[in-house]
CSV table of C-alpha atoms and ligand atoms in Angstrom, one decimal:
chain,number,residue,atom,x,y,z
A,620,UNK,CA,14.1,66.5,-82.2
A,621,UNK,CA,10.8,65.3,-83.7
A,622,UNK,CA,10.0,61.9,-82.8
A,623,UNK,CA,10.1,59.3,-85.7
A,624,UNK,CA,7.2,57.4,-86.9
A,625,UNK,CA,7.3,54.2,-87.8
A,626,UNK,CA,5.8,55.0,-91.2
A,627,UNK,CA,5.7,53.3,-94.8
A,628,UNK,CA,8.6,51.7,-95.7
A,629,UNK,CA,8.9,52.1,-99.7
A,630,UNK,CA,7.6,54.5,-101.7
A,631,UNK,CA,5.7,51.9,-103.7
A,632,UNK,CA,4.3,50.9,-100.0
A,633,UNK,CA,3.1,54.1,-99.3
A,634,UNK,CA,1.6,54.6,-102.9
A,635,UNK,CA,-0.1,50.7,-102.8
A,636,UNK,CA,-1.7,51.7,-99.5
A,637,UNK,CA,-3.0,55.3,-100.5
A,638,UNK,CA,-4.2,53.6,-103.6
A,639,UNK,CA,-5.7,50.6,-101.8
A,640,UNK,CA,-7.4,53.4,-99.8
A,641,UNK,CA,-8.9,55.6,-102.8
A,642,UNK,CA,-9.8,52.4,-104.9
A,643,UNK,CA,-12.5,50.8,-103.0
A,644,UNK,CA,-16.6,50.1,-103.2
A,645,UNK,CA,-16.5,53.9,-104.0
A,646,UNK,CA,-15.4,52.6,-107.8
A,647,UNK,CA,-16.8,49.6,-108.0
A,648,UNK,CA,-19.9,49.8,-106.6
A,649,UNK,CA,-20.6,53.6,-105.8
A,650,UNK,CA,-19.4,55.2,-109.1
A,651,UNK,CA,-21.4,52.9,-111.5
A,652,UNK,CA,-24.6,53.4,-109.2
A,653,UNK,CA,-24.3,56.6,-109.6
A,654,UNK,CA,-23.2,57.1,-113.3
A,655,UNK,CA,-26.7,55.1,-114.2
A,656,UNK,CA,-28.9,57.0,-111.9
A,657,UNK,CA,-27.2,60.4,-113.9
A,658,UNK,CA,-27.4,59.5,-116.8
A,659,UNK,CA,-23.8,58.4,-118.1
A,660,UNK,CA,-21.5,60.4,-120.1
A,661,UNK,CA,-22.2,63.9,-118.7
A,662,UNK,CA,-22.1,62.7,-115.3
A,663,UNK,CA,-18.6,61.2,-116.1
A,664,UNK,CA,-17.6,64.2,-117.7
A,665,UNK,CA,-18.3,66.2,-114.7
A,666,UNK,CA,-16.6,64.0,-112.4
A,667,UNK,CA,-13.6,64.2,-114.3
A,668,UNK,CA,-13.3,67.6,-114.6
A,669,UNK,CA,-14.1,67.6,-110.6
A,670,UNK,CA,-10.8,65.2,-110.5
A,671,UNK,CA,-8.4,67.8,-112.3
A,672,UNK,CA,-9.8,70.7,-110.6
A,673,UNK,CA,-10.8,69.6,-107.2
A,674,UNK,CA,-9.3,66.0,-106.5
A,675,UNK,CA,-5.4,66.7,-107.3
A,676,UNK,CA,-5.3,70.0,-105.8
A,677,UNK,CA,-7.1,68.9,-102.2
A,678,UNK,CA,-4.9,66.1,-102.3
A,679,UNK,CA,-1.9,67.9,-102.4
A,680,UNK,CA,-3.5,70.1,-99.8
A,681,UNK,CA,-3.4,67.4,-97.7
A,682,UNK,CA,-0.8,65.8,-98.5
A,683,UNK,CA,1.1,69.1,-97.6
A,684,UNK,CA,-0.5,69.1,-94.1
A,685,UNK,CA,0.4,65.6,-93.1
A,686,UNK,CA,3.8,65.3,-94.7
A,687,UNK,CA,5.3,68.3,-93.7
A,688,UNK,CA,4.9,67.7,-89.8
A,689,UNK,CA,4.3,64.0,-89.8
A,690,UNK,CA,1.0,64.6,-87.6
A,691,UNK,CA,-2.7,64.2,-88.4
A,692,UNK,CA,-4.6,67.1,-88.6
A,693,UNK,CA,-5.1,68.5,-85.1
A,694,UNK,CA,-1.4,68.4,-84.5
A,695,UNK,CA,-0.2,69.4,-87.8
A,696,UNK,CA,-2.3,72.6,-87.8
A,697,UNK,CA,-1.0,73.5,-84.4
A,698,UNK,CA,2.3,73.1,-85.2
A,699,UNK,CA,2.3,74.8,-88.6
A,700,UNK,CA,0.2,77.8,-87.4
A,701,UNK,CA,-0.3,77.5,-83.9
A,702,UNK,CA,-3.4,79.2,-82.4
A,703,UNK,CA,-5.3,78.5,-85.5
A,704,UNK,CA,-9.3,77.6,-84.9
A,705,UNK,CA,-8.9,75.4,-87.9
A,706,UNK,CA,-7.6,72.8,-85.9
A,707,UNK,CA,-11.4,72.1,-84.8
A,708,UNK,CA,-12.1,70.8,-88.1
A,709,UNK,CA,-10.1,67.7,-87.0
A,710,UNK,CA,-12.8,66.5,-85.3
A,711,UNK,CA,-15.5,67.2,-87.9
A,712,UNK,CA,-13.2,65.0,-89.7
A,713,UNK,CA,-12.9,61.8,-87.6
A,714,UNK,CA,-16.3,62.2,-87.0
A,715,UNK,CA,-16.9,62.1,-90.7
A,716,UNK,CA,-14.4,59.1,-91.0
A,717,UNK,CA,-16.7,56.9,-88.1
A,718,UNK,CA,-19.8,57.7,-90.2
A,719,UNK,CA,-18.6,56.8,-93.6
A,720,UNK,CA,-17.2,53.4,-92.2
A,721,UNK,CA,-20.6,53.1,-90.4
A,722,UNK,CA,-22.5,52.4,-93.8
A,723,UNK,CA,-19.5,51.6,-96.0
A,724,UNK,CA,-18.4,48.4,-94.0
A,725,UNK,CA,-22.4,47.5,-94.7
A,726,UNK,CA,-21.4,47.0,-98.3
A,727,UNK,CA,-18.6,45.0,-97.4
A,728,UNK,CA,-20.6,43.0,-95.6
A,729,UNK,CA,-22.8,42.4,-98.5
A,730,UNK,CA,-19.8,41.5,-100.6
A,731,UNK,CA,-19.0,38.8,-98.1
A,732,UNK,CA,-22.4,37.2,-98.4
A,733,UNK,CA,-21.8,37.6,-102.2
A,734,UNK,CA,-18.6,36.0,-101.8
A,735,UNK,CA,-20.1,33.1,-99.6
A,736,UNK,CA,-23.0,32.4,-102.1
A,737,UNK,CA,-20.4,32.0,-105.0
A,738,UNK,CA,-18.4,29.6,-103.3
A,739,UNK,CA,-21.2,27.3,-102.2
A,740,UNK,CA,-23.0,27.5,-105.4
A,741,UNK,CA,-26.3,29.1,-104.6
A,742,UNK,CA,-25.2,32.2,-105.9
A,743,UNK,CA,-25.4,31.6,-109.9
A,744,UNK,CA,-28.1,29.9,-111.8
A,745,UNK,CA,-30.9,32.6,-112.0
A,746,UNK,CA,-32.4,35.0,-114.2
A,747,UNK,CA,-31.8,38.6,-113.9
A,748,UNK,CA,-35.0,39.3,-112.4
A,749,UNK,CA,-34.6,36.7,-109.7
A,750,UNK,CA,-31.0,38.0,-108.9
A,751,UNK,CA,-33.1,41.7,-107.8
A,752,UNK,CA,-35.1,39.8,-105.5
A,753,UNK,CA,-32.4,37.8,-104.1
A,754,UNK,CA,-30.5,41.2,-103.4
A,755,UNK,CA,-33.9,42.5,-101.8
A,756,UNK,CA,-34.4,39.6,-99.5
A,757,UNK,CA,-31.1,39.6,-98.4
A,758,UNK,CA,-30.7,43.2,-97.2
A,759,UNK,CA,-34.2,42.8,-95.5
A,760,UNK,CA,-33.0,40.0,-93.5
A,761,UNK,CA,-31.3,41.2,-90.3
A,762,UNK,CA,-29.4,38.3,-89.1
A,763,UNK,CA,-27.3,37.7,-92.1
A,764,UNK,CA,-26.6,41.2,-93.0
A,765,UNK,CA,-25.6,42.1,-89.0
A,766,UNK,CA,-23.1,39.0,-89.0
A,767,UNK,CA,-21.5,39.8,-92.2
A,768,UNK,CA,-20.9,43.1,-91.1
A,769,UNK,CA,-19.5,42.2,-87.8
A,770,UNK,CA,-17.2,39.5,-89.4
A,771,UNK,CA,-15.6,42.3,-91.6
A,772,UNK,CA,-15.0,44.8,-88.8
A,773,UNK,CA,-13.3,42.0,-87.1
A,774,UNK,CA,-11.0,41.6,-89.9
A,775,UNK,CA,-10.9,44.9,-90.8
A,776,UNK,CA,-9.4,45.6,-86.9
A,777,UNK,CA,-7.4,42.6,-86.9
A,778,UNK,CA,-5.4,43.8,-89.9
A,779,UNK,CA,-4.7,47.1,-88.1
A,780,UNK,CA,-3.5,45.5,-85.1
A,781,UNK,CA,-0.9,44.4,-87.1
A,782,UNK,CA,0.4,48.0,-87.4
A,783,UNK,CA,0.8,50.5,-90.9
A,784,UNK,CA,4.0,48.5,-91.9
A,785,UNK,CA,3.1,44.9,-91.8
A,786,UNK,CA,-0.5,44.9,-91.9
A,787,UNK,CA,-1.7,47.8,-94.6
A,788,UNK,CA,1.6,48.0,-96.9
A,789,UNK,CA,1.4,44.1,-97.2
A,790,UNK,CA,-2.1,43.6,-98.0
A,791,UNK,CA,-2.2,46.6,-100.5
A,792,UNK,CA,0.9,45.5,-102.2
A,793,UNK,CA,-0.3,42.1,-103.0
A,794,UNK,CA,-4.1,42.7,-103.9
A,795,UNK,CA,-4.2,46.0,-106.0
A,796,UNK,CA,-2.3,45.0,-108.8
A,797,UNK,CA,-4.4,41.7,-109.1
A,798,UNK,CA,-7.8,43.8,-108.9
A,799,UNK,CA,-6.2,46.0,-111.9
A,800,UNK,CA,-5.7,42.3,-114.0
A,801,UNK,CA,-9.2,40.8,-113.1
A,802,UNK,CA,-10.9,44.1,-114.2
A,803,UNK,CA,-9.6,44.1,-117.4
A,804,UNK,CA,-10.4,40.6,-118.2
A,805,UNK,CA,-13.8,41.3,-117.1
A,806,UNK,CA,-14.1,44.6,-119.5
A,807,UNK,CA,-13.2,42.6,-122.3
A,808,UNK,CA,-15.8,39.8,-121.4
A,809,UNK,CA,-18.6,42.5,-121.2
A,810,UNK,CA,-17.7,44.3,-124.4
A,811,UNK,CA,-18.1,41.1,-126.5
A,812,UNK,CA,-21.6,40.7,-125.3
A,813,UNK,CA,-23.8,41.1,-127.9
A,814,UNK,CA,-25.7,44.7,-127.8
A,815,UNK,CA,-22.3,46.2,-125.2
A,816,UNK,CA,-22.0,49.0,-127.4
A,817,UNK,CA,-25.2,50.6,-126.2
A,818,UNK,CA,-23.5,50.5,-122.8
A,819,UNK,CA,-20.3,51.9,-124.1
A,820,UNK,CA,-22.8,54.9,-125.7
A,821,UNK,CA,-24.4,55.3,-122.5
A,822,UNK,CA,-21.3,55.6,-120.8
A,823,UNK,CA,-19.3,58.0,-123.1
A,824,UNK,CA,-22.0,59.8,-125.0
A,825,UNK,CA,-22.1,63.3,-123.5
A,826,UNK,CA,-25.7,64.3,-122.9
A,827,UNK,CA,-26.4,67.6,-120.5
A,828,UNK,CA,-29.9,66.6,-121.3
A,829,UNK,CA,-29.6,63.8,-118.6
A,830,UNK,CA,-27.9,65.3,-115.6
A,831,UNK,CA,-29.6,67.9,-113.7
A,832,UNK,CA,-27.8,70.0,-110.6
A,833,UNK,CA,-28.5,67.2,-108.3
A,834,UNK,CA,-26.1,64.9,-111.1
A,835,UNK,CA,-23.5,67.8,-110.7
A,836,UNK,CA,-23.7,67.5,-106.7
A,837,UNK,CA,-23.4,63.7,-106.8
A,838,UNK,CA,-20.4,64.2,-109.2
A,839,UNK,CA,-18.5,66.0,-106.7
A,840,UNK,CA,-19.4,64.0,-103.8
A,841,UNK,CA,-18.3,61.0,-105.6
A,842,UNK,CA,-14.7,62.7,-106.3
A,843,UNK,CA,-14.2,63.2,-102.9
A,844,UNK,CA,-15.4,59.8,-101.8
A,845,UNK,CA,-13.4,58.1,-104.5
A,846,UNK,CA,-10.3,59.8,-103.8
A,847,UNK,CA,-10.6,60.0,-99.9
A,848,UNK,CA,-10.7,63.4,-99.5
A,849,UNK,CA,-12.0,65.6,-97.2
A,850,UNK,CA,-12.1,63.6,-93.7
A,851,UNK,CA,-8.3,63.6,-93.0
A,852,UNK,CA,-7.6,60.4,-94.3
A,853,UNK,CA,-4.7,61.7,-96.5
A,854,UNK,CA,-3.0,64.2,-94.1
A,855,UNK,CA,-3.0,60.8,-91.8
A,856,UNK,CA,-1.7,58.6,-94.5
A,857,UNK,CA,1.2,61.3,-95.6
A,858,UNK,CA,2.0,61.5,-91.9
A,859,UNK,CA,3.7,58.2,-92.4
A,860,UNK,CA,5.6,59.1,-95.5
A,861,UNK,CA,9.1,59.7,-96.0
A,862,UNK,CA,10.2,62.8,-96.6
A,863,UNK,CA,12.0,62.1,-100.3
A,864,UNK,CA,8.6,61.3,-101.7
A,865,UNK,CA,7.9,63.5,-104.3
A,866,UNK,CA,4.0,64.5,-103.7
A,867,UNK,CA,3.1,66.0,-106.9
A,868,UNK,CA,3.9,62.7,-108.6
A,869,UNK,CA,2.1,60.7,-106.1
A,870,UNK,CA,-1.1,62.7,-106.3
A,871,UNK,CA,-1.1,62.6,-110.0
A,872,UNK,CA,-0.5,58.7,-109.9
A,873,UNK,CA,-3.1,58.0,-107.3
A,874,UNK,CA,-6.0,59.7,-108.8
A,875,UNK,CA,-5.1,58.2,-112.3
A,876,UNK,CA,-5.0,54.7,-111.1
A,877,UNK,CA,-8.3,55.7,-108.7
A,878,UNK,CA,-9.9,57.1,-112.2
A,879,UNK,CA,-9.1,54.3,-114.3
A,880,UNK,CA,-10.5,51.7,-111.8
A,881,UNK,CA,-13.7,53.8,-111.7
A,882,UNK,CA,-13.9,54.0,-115.9
A,883,UNK,CA,-13.0,50.0,-116.1
A,884,UNK,CA,-15.7,49.3,-113.6
A,885,UNK,CA,-18.4,51.2,-115.7
A,886,UNK,CA,-17.1,49.0,-118.6
A,887,UNK,CA,-17.2,46.0,-116.7
A,888,UNK,CA,-21.1,47.2,-115.9
A,889,UNK,CA,-22.9,49.3,-118.6
A,890,UNK,CA,-22.4,47.1,-121.6
A,891,UNK,CA,-23.5,44.0,-119.7
A,892,UNK,CA,-26.5,46.2,-118.4
A,893,UNK,CA,-27.8,46.7,-121.4
A,894,UNK,CA,-26.8,43.8,-122.9
A,895,UNK,CA,-29.4,41.8,-120.5
A,896,UNK,CA,-32.3,44.5,-120.8
A,897,UNK,CA,-31.5,46.0,-117.3
A,898,UNK,CA,-32.1,49.3,-115.6
A,899,UNK,CA,-29.0,51.8,-115.1
A,900,UNK,CA,-30.4,53.5,-112.9
A,901,UNK,CA,-30.9,50.7,-110.3
A,902,UNK,CA,-29.3,52.5,-107.3
A,903,UNK,CA,-27.2,50.9,-104.8
A,904,UNK,CA,-28.2,47.4,-106.0
A,905,UNK,CA,-27.0,47.6,-109.3
A,906,UNK,CA,-23.8,45.7,-109.1
A,907,UNK,CA,-25.5,43.2,-106.9
A,908,UNK,CA,-27.8,42.4,-109.8
A,909,UNK,CA,-25.5,42.5,-112.8
A,910,UNK,CA,-22.6,40.8,-111.5
A,911,UNK,CA,-24.1,37.5,-111.4
A,912,UNK,CA,-25.7,37.9,-114.4
A,913,UNK,CA,-22.2,38.6,-115.9
A,914,UNK,CA,-20.3,35.7,-114.1
A,915,UNK,CA,-23.2,33.2,-115.2
A,916,UNK,CA,-22.5,33.6,-118.8
A,917,UNK,CA,-18.8,33.4,-118.5
A,918,UNK,CA,-17.7,29.6,-119.0
A,919,UNK,CA,-16.1,28.8,-115.2
A,920,UNK,CA,-18.8,31.2,-113.8
A,921,UNK,CA,-18.1,30.2,-110.1
A,922,UNK,CA,-14.7,30.7,-110.3
A,923,UNK,CA,-14.8,33.9,-111.8
A,924,UNK,CA,-17.4,35.1,-109.4
A,925,UNK,CA,-15.3,33.7,-106.2
A,926,UNK,CA,-12.1,35.5,-107.7
A,927,UNK,CA,-14.1,38.6,-108.1
A,928,UNK,CA,-15.5,38.8,-104.7
A,929,UNK,CA,-12.6,38.1,-103.2
A,930,UNK,CA,-10.6,41.1,-104.9
A,931,UNK,CA,-13.6,43.3,-104.4
A,932,UNK,CA,-13.1,42.4,-100.5
A,933,UNK,CA,-9.5,43.1,-100.4
A,934,UNK,CA,-10.4,46.7,-102.5
A,935,UNK,CA,-12.7,47.7,-99.4
A,936,UNK,CA,-10.8,46.3,-96.7
A,937,UNK,CA,-7.9,48.8,-97.4
A,938,UNK,CA,-10.4,51.2,-97.6
A,939,UNK,CA,-12.0,50.8,-94.6
A,940,UNK,CA,-8.7,50.2,-93.1
A,941,UNK,CA,-7.6,53.6,-94.0
A,942,UNK,CA,-11.0,55.1,-92.5
A,943,UNK,CA,-10.2,53.6,-89.6
A,944,UNK,CA,-6.9,54.4,-89.2
A,945,UNK,CA,-7.7,58.1,-89.0
A,946,UNK,CA,-9.8,58.1,-85.7
A,947,UNK,CA,-6.9,55.4,-84.4
A,948,UNK,CA,-4.1,58.0,-85.2
A,949,UNK,CA,-6.2,61.1,-83.7
A,950,UNK,CA,-6.8,59.6,-80.6
A,951,UNK,CA,-3.2,58.0,-80.5
A,952,UNK,CA,-1.7,61.6,-81.1
A,953,UNK,CA,-4.1,63.6,-79.2
A,954,UNK,CA,-4.9,61.2,-76.1
A,955,UNK,CA,-1.4,60.0,-75.9
A,956,UNK,CA,-3.1,56.4,-75.7
A,957,UNK,CA,-1.4,53.1,-76.9
A,958,UNK,CA,-2.5,51.8,-80.4
A,959,UNK,CA,-4.1,48.9,-79.0
A,960,UNK,CA,-6.5,51.0,-77.0
A,961,UNK,CA,-7.0,53.4,-80.0
A,962,UNK,CA,-7.9,50.5,-81.7
A,963,UNK,CA,-10.2,49.1,-79.3
A,964,UNK,CA,-12.6,52.4,-79.0
A,965,UNK,CA,-12.7,52.9,-82.5
A,966,UNK,CA,-13.5,49.3,-83.3
A,967,UNK,CA,-16.6,49.4,-80.8
A,968,UNK,CA,-17.9,52.8,-82.1
A,969,UNK,CA,-17.7,52.0,-85.9
A,970,UNK,CA,-19.2,48.5,-85.6
A,971,UNK,CA,-22.2,49.9,-83.6
A,972,UNK,CA,-22.8,52.3,-86.5
A,973,UNK,CA,-22.3,49.8,-88.6
A,974,UNK,CA,-24.9,47.3,-87.4
A,975,UNK,CA,-27.4,50.1,-86.9
A,976,UNK,CA,-27.0,50.8,-90.5
A,977,UNK,CA,-26.6,47.3,-91.6
A,978,UNK,CA,-30.6,47.2,-90.1
A,979,UNK,CA,-31.4,49.9,-92.3
A,980,UNK,CA,-33.2,47.8,-94.6
A,981,UNK,CA,-35.0,45.8,-91.9
A,982,UNK,CA,-36.0,45.9,-89.0
A,983,UNK,CA,-34.9,49.6,-89.2
A,984,UNK,CA,-36.6,50.7,-92.5
A,985,UNK,CA,-38.8,53.1,-91.1
A,986,UNK,CA,-36.1,55.4,-89.5
A,987,UNK,CA,-36.0,58.1,-91.8
A,988,UNK,CA,-33.3,61.0,-91.6
A,989,UNK,CA,-34.1,63.4,-94.2
A,990,UNK,CA,-36.5,61.4,-96.2
A,991,UNK,CA,-33.8,58.2,-95.9
A,992,UNK,CA,-33.1,55.4,-94.5
A,993,UNK,CA,-30.2,55.5,-92.1
A,994,UNK,CA,-27.7,53.8,-94.4
A,995,UNK,CA,-28.9,56.0,-97.5
A,996,UNK,CA,-28.6,59.1,-95.1
A,997,UNK,CA,-25.2,58.3,-94.2
A,998,UNK,CA,-24.2,57.5,-98.1
A,999,UNK,CA,-25.5,61.1,-98.7
A,1000,UNK,CA,-24.3,63.2,-95.8
A,1001,UNK,CA,-21.0,61.3,-95.9
A,1002,UNK,CA,-19.6,62.4,-99.1
A,1003,UNK,CA,-21.9,65.2,-99.7
A,1004,UNK,CA,-21.7,67.2,-96.5
A,1005,UNK,CA,-18.6,65.9,-94.3
A,1006,UNK,CA,-16.3,65.3,-97.5
A,1007,UNK,CA,-17.2,68.6,-99.3
A,1008,UNK,CA,-16.9,70.6,-95.9
A,1009,UNK,CA,-13.6,68.8,-95.2
A,1010,UNK,CA,-12.4,69.8,-98.7
A,1011,UNK,CA,-13.4,73.5,-98.0
A,1012,UNK,CA,-11.4,73.7,-95.1
A,1013,UNK,CA,-8.2,72.3,-96.4
A,1014,UNK,CA,-8.3,74.1,-99.9
A,1015,UNK,CA,-9.0,77.3,-97.7
A,1016,UNK,CA,-6.4,76.8,-95.1
A,1017,UNK,CA,-3.3,75.6,-98.0
A,1018,UNK,CA,-4.5,78.1,-100.1
A,1019,UNK,CA,-4.8,81.2,-98.0
A,1020,UNK,CA,-3.6,80.8,-94.8
A,1021,UNK,CA,-0.5,78.3,-94.9
A,1022,UNK,CA,2.9,79.9,-95.2
A,1023,UNK,CA,3.6,79.4,-99.1
A,1024,UNK,CA,7.5,78.5,-98.1
A,1025,UNK,CA,5.6,75.2,-96.6
A,1026,UNK,CA,4.1,74.4,-99.5
A,1027,UNK,CA,7.3,75.3,-101.8
A,1028,UNK,CA,8.9,73.2,-99.6
A,1029,UNK,CA,6.6,70.5,-99.9
A,1030,UNK,CA,6.1,70.3,-103.3
A,1031,UNK,CA,10.0,70.5,-104.0
A,1032,UNK,CA,11.2,68.0,-101.3
A,1033,UNK,CA,12.9,71.3,-99.8
A,1034,UNK,CA,13.9,72.9,-103.0
A,1035,UNK,CA,15.6,69.6,-104.9
A,1036,UNK,CA,12.9,69.3,-107.8
A,1037,UNK,CA,11.0,72.0,-109.8
A,1038,UNK,CA,7.7,73.2,-109.2
A,1039,UNK,CA,7.3,76.4,-111.9
A,1040,UNK,CA,3.4,75.5,-112.9
A,1041,UNK,CA,2.7,73.1,-110.5
A,1042,UNK,CA,2.3,75.3,-107.3
A,1043,UNK,CA,0.7,78.1,-109.2
A,1044,UNK,CA,-2.3,75.5,-110.4
A,1045,UNK,CA,-2.4,74.4,-107.0
A,1046,UNK,CA,-2.9,77.3,-105.1
A,1047,UNK,CA,-5.1,78.6,-108.0
A,1048,UNK,CA,-7.2,75.7,-107.7
A,1049,UNK,CA,-7.4,75.8,-103.9
A,1050,UNK,CA,-7.7,79.4,-103.6
A,1051,UNK,CA,-10.7,80.5,-105.9
A,1052,UNK,CA,-11.9,77.1,-107.6
A,1053,UNK,CA,-12.4,74.7,-104.9
A,1054,UNK,CA,-13.9,77.5,-102.2
A,1055,UNK,CA,-16.3,78.5,-105.0
A,1056,UNK,CA,-17.6,75.3,-106.1
A,1057,UNK,CA,-18.1,73.8,-102.7
A,1058,UNK,CA,-19.8,77.0,-101.3
A,1059,UNK,CA,-22.0,76.9,-104.5
A,1060,UNK,CA,-22.8,73.3,-103.8
A,1061,UNK,CA,-23.8,74.3,-100.0
A,1062,UNK,CA,-26.1,77.2,-101.2
A,1063,UNK,CA,-27.7,74.6,-103.3
A,1064,UNK,CA,-28.8,72.4,-100.7
A,1065,UNK,CA,-29.9,75.5,-98.4
A,1066,UNK,CA,-32.1,76.0,-101.5
A,1067,UNK,CA,-30.7,79.5,-102.0
A,1068,UNK,CA,-29.7,78.6,-105.8
B,1417,LIG,N1,-12.0,55.9,-101.5
B,1417,LIG,C1,-13.0,55.0,-100.9
B,1417,LIG,C2,-13.7,54.7,-102.0
B,1417,LIG,O1,-13.6,55.2,-103.3
B,1417,LIG,C3,-13.4,55.1,-99.6
B,1417,LIG,C4,-12.9,55.7,-98.7
B,1417,LIG,C5,-11.5,55.4,-98.2
B,1417,LIG,C6,-12.7,57.0,-98.0
B,1417,LIG,N2,-10.8,55.8,-97.2
B,1417,LIG,C7,-11.7,57.1,-97.2
B,1417,LIG,C8,-13.7,57.9,-98.2
B,1417,LIG,C9,-11.7,58.0,-96.0
B,1417,LIG,C10,-13.6,59.1,-97.6
B,1417,LIG,C11,-12.5,59.3,-96.8
B,1417,LIG,O2,-14.1,53.3,-102.0
């Protein structure tokens, strides 16, 4: 008999936690700065196509592997296809998750700094240009960056120590709906700024002249990042799903909500960027320059600022929780150690990497990998290599190798629902579109095309 896992208690809870994983800094920090660097509309169109053709099918492939076995990737593949070498990619996923969490939590540390300075009143009251130097000075200060990053990690692992149900599910249920409401308020505010239409034009006017191949690669990496794909996160989460949850419906709901948050963040950021005459291609510092400027012109700015950074903090922590849960579940499943031990090992390792990348803009700024500092290197290889590779592997595995009865069974919950169009669509994308697209990207990296 299968050992019963204590998982998510309700379907809402499972969705909220998975949306919590998906919605995070990827949507609110990374999506706007990537769209800004890649010229706006055309990048967003490519991004949406990636969500439909790659995102939803790959989410499904991870869900099918996780939910059919209630195991994390290595055990799942062993159970589904004994002896298959595909199980070895579980290590790639776990390693990728550790690296991604290592730089992601640094940005979470920045969020705490901005929350802190909004609350003590020192953040607001400057010019847009000053915000740029405030940010640069801050990330150049090793102590502050390291302290906030470590504090964030401590909070992250405290929540995790309370387990899936009481920790992850409870936080996600409360924070995610609040985040939506607040984003909508900020959208309305941004749209009312003078000259906001220029920002909307930048976001929604599709001009492929502004988008090179690099932009297409970035859009694909961002789709993977935003939906938490490729590093076995969704296999891990779906291993805790109930057998009666409807995978396809959940996958579509999660992708739609995630994309909505990204687009709403764009609508908050770009009208303001153009209204205040700032530079859309400012890179990772974009939201940290523009948000204080936005809050400042709102009545009761300090309160808005605090509220926003609190919610951004919660959006981030539900994401790092999911990233940390990957190695934790892996260690428990593979080495049969207690949750407490797995948690400590993961915490030490991730915090060490996080501290090193927190120093990328100060003490370690001369250390370059692929011409990038450590932080930028991880922000590049995480989405653009580890997630894409993992996506390729799960797509090929479910598309070509896994018994189609398992796929059918998971899509229809053992024949309870129909999947006349869904299954062919998913399988077609997993067999052809995802592998071809990802392999083309890899060929592009190595300079063959
Ligand atoms: N999706 C999250 C975001 O957009 C980041 C994230 C959380 C993630 N868990 C993940 C990315 C697992 C890859 C894998 O912010």
